[in-house]
PDB file of C-alpha atoms in Angstrom:
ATOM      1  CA  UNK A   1      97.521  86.160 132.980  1.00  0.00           C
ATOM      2  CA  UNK A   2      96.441  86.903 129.807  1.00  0.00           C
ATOM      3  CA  UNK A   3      94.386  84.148 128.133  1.00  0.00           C
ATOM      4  CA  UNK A   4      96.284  81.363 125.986  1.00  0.00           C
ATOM      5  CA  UNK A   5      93.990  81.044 123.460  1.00  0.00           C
ATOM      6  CA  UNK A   6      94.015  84.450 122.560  1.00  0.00           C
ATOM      7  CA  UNK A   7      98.067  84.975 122.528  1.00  0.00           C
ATOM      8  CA  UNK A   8      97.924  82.015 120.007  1.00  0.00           C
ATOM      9  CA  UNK A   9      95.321  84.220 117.738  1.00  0.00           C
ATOM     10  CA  UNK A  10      97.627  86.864 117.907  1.00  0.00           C
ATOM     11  CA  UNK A  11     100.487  85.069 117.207  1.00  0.00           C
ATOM     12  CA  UNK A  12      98.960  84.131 113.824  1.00  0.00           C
ATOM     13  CA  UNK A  13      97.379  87.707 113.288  1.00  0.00           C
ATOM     14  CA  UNK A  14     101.077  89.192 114.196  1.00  0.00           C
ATOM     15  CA  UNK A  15     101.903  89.864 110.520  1.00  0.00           C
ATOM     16  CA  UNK A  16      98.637  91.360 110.008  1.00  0.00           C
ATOM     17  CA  UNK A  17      98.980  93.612 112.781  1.00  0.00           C
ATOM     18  CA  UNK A  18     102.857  94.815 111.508  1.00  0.00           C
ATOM     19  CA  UNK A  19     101.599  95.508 108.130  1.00  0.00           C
ATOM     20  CA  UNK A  20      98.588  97.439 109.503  1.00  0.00           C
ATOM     21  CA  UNK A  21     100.818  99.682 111.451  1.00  0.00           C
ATOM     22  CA  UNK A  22     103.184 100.055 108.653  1.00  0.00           C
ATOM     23  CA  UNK A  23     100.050 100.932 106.448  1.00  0.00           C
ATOM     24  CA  UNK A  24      98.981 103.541 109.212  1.00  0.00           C
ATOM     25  CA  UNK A  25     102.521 105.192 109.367  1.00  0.00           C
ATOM     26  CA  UNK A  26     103.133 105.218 105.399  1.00  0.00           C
ATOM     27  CA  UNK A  27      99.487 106.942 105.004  1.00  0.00           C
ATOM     28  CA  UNK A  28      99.866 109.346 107.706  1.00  0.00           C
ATOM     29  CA  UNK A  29     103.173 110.765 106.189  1.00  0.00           C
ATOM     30  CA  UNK A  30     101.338 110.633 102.409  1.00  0.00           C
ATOM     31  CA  UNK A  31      98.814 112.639 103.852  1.00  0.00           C
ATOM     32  CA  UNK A  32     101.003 115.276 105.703  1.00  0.00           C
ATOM     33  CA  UNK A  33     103.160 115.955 102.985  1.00  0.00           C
ATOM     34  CA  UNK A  34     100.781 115.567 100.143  1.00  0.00           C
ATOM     35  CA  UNK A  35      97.602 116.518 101.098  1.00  0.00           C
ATOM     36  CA  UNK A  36      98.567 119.393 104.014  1.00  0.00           C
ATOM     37  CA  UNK A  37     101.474 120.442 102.467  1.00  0.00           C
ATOM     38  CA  UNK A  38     102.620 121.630 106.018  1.00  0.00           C
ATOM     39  CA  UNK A  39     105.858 119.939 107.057  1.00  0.00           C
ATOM     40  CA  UNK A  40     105.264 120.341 111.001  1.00  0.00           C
ATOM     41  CA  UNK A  41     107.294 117.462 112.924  1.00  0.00           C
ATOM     42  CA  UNK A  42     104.431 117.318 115.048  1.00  0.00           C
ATOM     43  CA  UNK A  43     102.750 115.365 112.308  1.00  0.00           C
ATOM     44  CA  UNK A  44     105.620 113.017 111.929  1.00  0.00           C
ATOM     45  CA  UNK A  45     106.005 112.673 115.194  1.00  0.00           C
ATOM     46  CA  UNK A  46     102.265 111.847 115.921  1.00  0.00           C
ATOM     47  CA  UNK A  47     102.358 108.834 112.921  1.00  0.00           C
ATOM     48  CA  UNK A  48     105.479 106.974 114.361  1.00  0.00           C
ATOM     49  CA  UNK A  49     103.369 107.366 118.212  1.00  0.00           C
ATOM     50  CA  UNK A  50     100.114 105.670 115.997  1.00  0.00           C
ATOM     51  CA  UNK A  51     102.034 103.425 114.453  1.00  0.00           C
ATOM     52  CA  UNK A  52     104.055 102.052 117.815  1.00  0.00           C
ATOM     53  CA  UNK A  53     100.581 101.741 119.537  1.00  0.00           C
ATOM     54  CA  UNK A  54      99.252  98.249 117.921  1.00  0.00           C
ATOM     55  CA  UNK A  55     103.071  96.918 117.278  1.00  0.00           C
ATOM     56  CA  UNK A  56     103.731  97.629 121.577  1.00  0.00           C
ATOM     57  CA  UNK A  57     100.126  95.553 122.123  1.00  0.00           C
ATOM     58  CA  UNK A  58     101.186  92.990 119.650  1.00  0.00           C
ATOM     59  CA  UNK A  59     104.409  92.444 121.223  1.00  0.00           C
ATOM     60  CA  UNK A  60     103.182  92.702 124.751  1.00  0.00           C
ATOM     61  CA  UNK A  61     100.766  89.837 123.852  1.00  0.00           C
ATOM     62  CA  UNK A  62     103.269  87.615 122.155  1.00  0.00           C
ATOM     63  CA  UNK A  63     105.720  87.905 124.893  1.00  0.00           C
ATOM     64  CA  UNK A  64     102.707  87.134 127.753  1.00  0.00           C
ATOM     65  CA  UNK A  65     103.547  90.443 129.437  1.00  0.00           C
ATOM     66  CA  UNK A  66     100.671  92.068 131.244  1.00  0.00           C
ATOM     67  CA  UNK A  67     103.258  95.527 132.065  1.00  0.00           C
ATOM     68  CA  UNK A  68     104.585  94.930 128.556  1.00  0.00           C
ATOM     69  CA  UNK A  69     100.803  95.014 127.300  1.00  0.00           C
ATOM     70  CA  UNK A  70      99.784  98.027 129.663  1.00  0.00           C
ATOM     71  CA  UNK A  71     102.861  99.872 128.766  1.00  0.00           C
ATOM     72  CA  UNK A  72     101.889  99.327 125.509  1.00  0.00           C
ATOM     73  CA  UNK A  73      98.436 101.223 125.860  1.00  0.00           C
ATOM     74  CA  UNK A  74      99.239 104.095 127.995  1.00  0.00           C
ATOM     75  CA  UNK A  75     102.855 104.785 126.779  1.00  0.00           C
ATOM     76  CA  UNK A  76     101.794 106.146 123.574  1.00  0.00           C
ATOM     77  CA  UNK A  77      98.584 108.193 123.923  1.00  0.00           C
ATOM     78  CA  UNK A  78     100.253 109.482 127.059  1.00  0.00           C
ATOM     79  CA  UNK A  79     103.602 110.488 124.179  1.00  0.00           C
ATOM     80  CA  UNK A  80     101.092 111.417 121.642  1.00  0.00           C
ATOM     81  CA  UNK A  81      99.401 114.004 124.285  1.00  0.00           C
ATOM     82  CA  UNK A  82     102.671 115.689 125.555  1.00  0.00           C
ATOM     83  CA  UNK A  83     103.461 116.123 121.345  1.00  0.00           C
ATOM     84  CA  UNK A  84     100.141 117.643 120.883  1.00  0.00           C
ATOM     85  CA  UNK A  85     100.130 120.003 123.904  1.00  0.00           C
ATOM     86  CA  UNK A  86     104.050 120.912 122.873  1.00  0.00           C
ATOM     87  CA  UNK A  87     103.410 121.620 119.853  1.00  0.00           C
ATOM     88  CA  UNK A  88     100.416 124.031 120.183  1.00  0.00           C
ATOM     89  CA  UNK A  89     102.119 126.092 122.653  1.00  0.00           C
ATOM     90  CA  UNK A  90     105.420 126.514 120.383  1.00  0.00           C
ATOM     91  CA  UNK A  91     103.299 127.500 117.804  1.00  0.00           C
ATOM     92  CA  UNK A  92     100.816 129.951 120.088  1.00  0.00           C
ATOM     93  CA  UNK A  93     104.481 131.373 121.244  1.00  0.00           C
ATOM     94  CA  UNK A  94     105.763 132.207 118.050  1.00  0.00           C
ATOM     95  CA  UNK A  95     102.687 133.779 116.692  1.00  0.00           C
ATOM     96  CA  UNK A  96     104.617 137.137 117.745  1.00  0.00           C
ATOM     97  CA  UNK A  97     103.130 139.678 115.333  1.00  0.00           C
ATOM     98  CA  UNK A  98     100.443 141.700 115.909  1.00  0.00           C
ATOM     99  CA  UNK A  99      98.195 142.694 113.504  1.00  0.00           C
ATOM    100  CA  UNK A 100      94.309 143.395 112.445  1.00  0.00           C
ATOM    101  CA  UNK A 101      92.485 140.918 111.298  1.00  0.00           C
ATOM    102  CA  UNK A 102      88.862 140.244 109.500  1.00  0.00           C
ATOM    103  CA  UNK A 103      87.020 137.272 110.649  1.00  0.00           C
ATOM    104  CA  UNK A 104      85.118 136.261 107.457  1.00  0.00           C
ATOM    105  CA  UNK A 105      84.331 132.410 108.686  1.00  0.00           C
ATOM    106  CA  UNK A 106      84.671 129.758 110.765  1.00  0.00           C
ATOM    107  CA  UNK A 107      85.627 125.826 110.792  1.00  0.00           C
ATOM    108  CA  UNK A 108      83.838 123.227 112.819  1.00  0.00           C
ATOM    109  CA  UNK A 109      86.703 120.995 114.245  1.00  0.00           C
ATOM    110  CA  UNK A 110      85.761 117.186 115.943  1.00  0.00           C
ATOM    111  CA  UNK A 111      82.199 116.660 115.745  1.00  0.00           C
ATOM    112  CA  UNK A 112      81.029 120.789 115.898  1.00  0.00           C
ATOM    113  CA  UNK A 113      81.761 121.375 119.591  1.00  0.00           C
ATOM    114  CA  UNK A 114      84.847 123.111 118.904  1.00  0.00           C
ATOM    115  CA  UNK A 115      85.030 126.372 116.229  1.00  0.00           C
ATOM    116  CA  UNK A 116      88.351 127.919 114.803  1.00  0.00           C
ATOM    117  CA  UNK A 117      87.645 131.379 113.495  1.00  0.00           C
ATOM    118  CA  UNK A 118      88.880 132.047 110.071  1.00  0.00           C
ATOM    119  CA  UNK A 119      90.837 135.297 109.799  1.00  0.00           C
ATOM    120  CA  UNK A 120      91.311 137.696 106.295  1.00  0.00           C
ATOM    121  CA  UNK A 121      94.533 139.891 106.470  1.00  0.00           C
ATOM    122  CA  UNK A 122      97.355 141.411 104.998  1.00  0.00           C
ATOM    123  CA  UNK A 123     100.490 140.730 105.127  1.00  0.00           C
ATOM    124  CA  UNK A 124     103.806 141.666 103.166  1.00  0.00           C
ATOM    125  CA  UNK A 125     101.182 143.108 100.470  1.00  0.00           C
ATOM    126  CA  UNK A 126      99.733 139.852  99.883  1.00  0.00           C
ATOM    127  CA  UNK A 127      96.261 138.801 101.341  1.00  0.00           C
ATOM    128  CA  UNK A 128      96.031 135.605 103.883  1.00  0.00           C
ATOM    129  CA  UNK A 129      93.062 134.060 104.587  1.00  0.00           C
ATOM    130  CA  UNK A 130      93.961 131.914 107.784  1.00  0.00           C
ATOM    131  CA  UNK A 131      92.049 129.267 110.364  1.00  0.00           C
ATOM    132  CA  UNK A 132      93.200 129.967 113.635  1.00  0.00           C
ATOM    133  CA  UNK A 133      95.128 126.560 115.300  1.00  0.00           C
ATOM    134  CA  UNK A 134      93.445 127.163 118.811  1.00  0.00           C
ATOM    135  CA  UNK A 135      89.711 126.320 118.591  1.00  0.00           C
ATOM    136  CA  UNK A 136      86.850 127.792 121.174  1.00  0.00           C
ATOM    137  CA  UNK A 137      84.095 126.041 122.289  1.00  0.00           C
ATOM    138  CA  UNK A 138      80.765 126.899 120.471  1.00  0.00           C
ATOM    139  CA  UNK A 139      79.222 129.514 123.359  1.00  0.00           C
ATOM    140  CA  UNK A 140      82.885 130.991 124.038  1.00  0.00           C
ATOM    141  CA  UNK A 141      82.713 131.935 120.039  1.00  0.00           C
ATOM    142  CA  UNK A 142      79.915 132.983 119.808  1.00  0.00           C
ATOM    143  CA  UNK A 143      80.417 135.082 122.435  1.00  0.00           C
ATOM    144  CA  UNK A 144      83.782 136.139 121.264  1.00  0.00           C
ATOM    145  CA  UNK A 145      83.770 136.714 117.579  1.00  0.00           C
ATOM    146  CA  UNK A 146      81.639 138.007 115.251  1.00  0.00           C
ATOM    147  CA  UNK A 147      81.499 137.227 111.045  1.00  0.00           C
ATOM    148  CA  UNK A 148      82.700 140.698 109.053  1.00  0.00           C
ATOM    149  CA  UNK A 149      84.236 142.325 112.633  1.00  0.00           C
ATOM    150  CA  UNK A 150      88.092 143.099 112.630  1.00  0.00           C
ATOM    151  CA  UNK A 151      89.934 141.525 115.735  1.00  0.00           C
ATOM    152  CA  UNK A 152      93.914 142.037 116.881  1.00  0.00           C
ATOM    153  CA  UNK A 153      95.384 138.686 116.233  1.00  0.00           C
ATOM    154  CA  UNK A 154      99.026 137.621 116.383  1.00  0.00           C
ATOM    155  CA  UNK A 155     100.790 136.142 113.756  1.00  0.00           C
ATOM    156  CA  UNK A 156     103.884 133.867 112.876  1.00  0.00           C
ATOM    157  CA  UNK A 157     105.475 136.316 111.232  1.00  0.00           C
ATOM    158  CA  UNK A 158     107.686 133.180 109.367  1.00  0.00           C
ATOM    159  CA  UNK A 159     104.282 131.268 108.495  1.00  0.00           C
ATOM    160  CA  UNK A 160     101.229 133.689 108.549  1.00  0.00           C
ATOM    161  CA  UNK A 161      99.099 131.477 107.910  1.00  0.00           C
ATOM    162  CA  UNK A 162      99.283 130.356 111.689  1.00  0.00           C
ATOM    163  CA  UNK A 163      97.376 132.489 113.630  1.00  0.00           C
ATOM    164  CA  UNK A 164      95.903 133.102 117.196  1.00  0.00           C
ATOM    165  CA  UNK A 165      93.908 135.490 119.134  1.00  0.00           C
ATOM    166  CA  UNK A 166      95.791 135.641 122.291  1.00  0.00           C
ATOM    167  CA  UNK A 167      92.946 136.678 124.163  1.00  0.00           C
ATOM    168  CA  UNK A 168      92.278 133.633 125.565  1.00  0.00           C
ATOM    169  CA  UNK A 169      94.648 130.851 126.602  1.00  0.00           C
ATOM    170  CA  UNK A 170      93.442 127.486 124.881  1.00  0.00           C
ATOM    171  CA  UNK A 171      91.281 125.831 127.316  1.00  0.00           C
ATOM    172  CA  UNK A 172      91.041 122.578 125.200  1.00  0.00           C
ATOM    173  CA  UNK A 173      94.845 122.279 125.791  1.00  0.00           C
ATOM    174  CA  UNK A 174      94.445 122.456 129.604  1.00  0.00           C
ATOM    175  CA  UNK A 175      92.114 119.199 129.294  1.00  0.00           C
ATOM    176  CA  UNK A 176      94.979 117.850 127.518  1.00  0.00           C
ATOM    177  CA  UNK A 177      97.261 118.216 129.654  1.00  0.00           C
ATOM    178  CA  UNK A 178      94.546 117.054 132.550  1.00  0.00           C
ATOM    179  CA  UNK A 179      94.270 113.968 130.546  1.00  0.00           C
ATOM    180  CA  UNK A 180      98.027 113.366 130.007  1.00  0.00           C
ATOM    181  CA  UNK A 181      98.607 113.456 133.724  1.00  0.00           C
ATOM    182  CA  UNK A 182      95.633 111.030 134.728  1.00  0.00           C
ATOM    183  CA  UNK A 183      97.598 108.766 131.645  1.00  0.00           C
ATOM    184  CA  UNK A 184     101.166 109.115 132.994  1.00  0.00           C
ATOM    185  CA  UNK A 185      99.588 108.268 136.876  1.00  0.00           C
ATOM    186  CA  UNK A 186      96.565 105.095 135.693  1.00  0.00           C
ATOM    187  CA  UNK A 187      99.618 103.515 133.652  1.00  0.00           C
ATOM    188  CA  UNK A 188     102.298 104.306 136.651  1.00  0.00           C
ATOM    189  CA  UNK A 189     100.148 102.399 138.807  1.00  0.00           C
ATOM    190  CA  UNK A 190      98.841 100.144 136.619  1.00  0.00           C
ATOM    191  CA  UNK A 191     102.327  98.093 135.793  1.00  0.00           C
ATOM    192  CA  UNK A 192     103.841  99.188 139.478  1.00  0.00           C
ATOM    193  CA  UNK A 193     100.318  96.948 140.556  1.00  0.00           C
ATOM    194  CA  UNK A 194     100.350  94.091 138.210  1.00  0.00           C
TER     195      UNK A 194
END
């Protein structure tokens, strides 16, 4: 069972915890439509799963439910992983368009393990200077691209600015997927055990 004394502290913090997720879900959709300017559902999508995740655990401990709380913890990383991995490969499908591309940069994405080449082109007349979404591991881009060297890419042709290199299928959405199944099967048998 899950200790007294600590369902009582969260009883009192239980407003606290509401208006933190509340906070979390009104600054996540502030920052995607302010600061991103990109009006992906995915981004949406992934602030409501944040914002369930502490009022689930709040709930789970106020009612004294061990599933409830376990549910709670798995059910929404496990929905925020199938949103992520759905998303990237609807947008890797529709990046249709072929075309030639410049690499001129690159972006570090999480803490530098992971690069996203940055890609000069044109398009309609206009120039577009896009980061692709799928990012490579350091050696694989290293390997893969080089700074000033033109590349085939593929392009949304409805929103150029995503762009992929279909070369390679993103590996880092593999381990996603790796890590949504071991979620879906530790919190299957974690309430079918309690």
């Amino acid at each position: 069972m899950i200790n007294k004394k600590a369902v009582e502290l969260l009883k009192e913090a239980y407003l606290f915890f509401i208006f933190l997720s509340i906070f979390g879900l009104l600054a996540r959709i502030l920052y995607v439509y302010i600061y991103t300017k990109d009006k992906n559902p995915y981004y949406i999508i992934s602030a409501i799963i944040w914002f369930l995740l502490p009022c689930l655990m709040a709930a789970g401990m106020l009612l004294n439910s061990e599933k409830f709380v376990v549910l709670a913890l798995f059910f929404p990383i496990t929905l925020f992983l199938i949103a992520t991995f759905i998303d990237t490969l609807v947008r890797y499908k529709n990046c249709t368009h072929a075309i030639a591309a410049k690499c001129v940069s690159f972006q570090r994405r999480g803490k530098g393990w992971y690069y996203a080449p940055q890609f000069l082109f044109r398009y309609n007349g206009e120039a577009v200077l896009a980061y692709s979404f799928i990012s490579y591991s350091k050696r694989k881009f290293k390997k893969n691209f080089e700074i000033n060297q033109t590349y085939d890419i593929f392009i949304n042709p409805k929103k150029p600015n995503y762009c992929v290199d279909k070369r390679f299928f993103p590996g880092d959405k593999i381990v996603d997927l790796i890590f949504m199944v071991i979620f879906l099967f530790l919190g299957t048998v974690a309430i079918i055990t309690i």
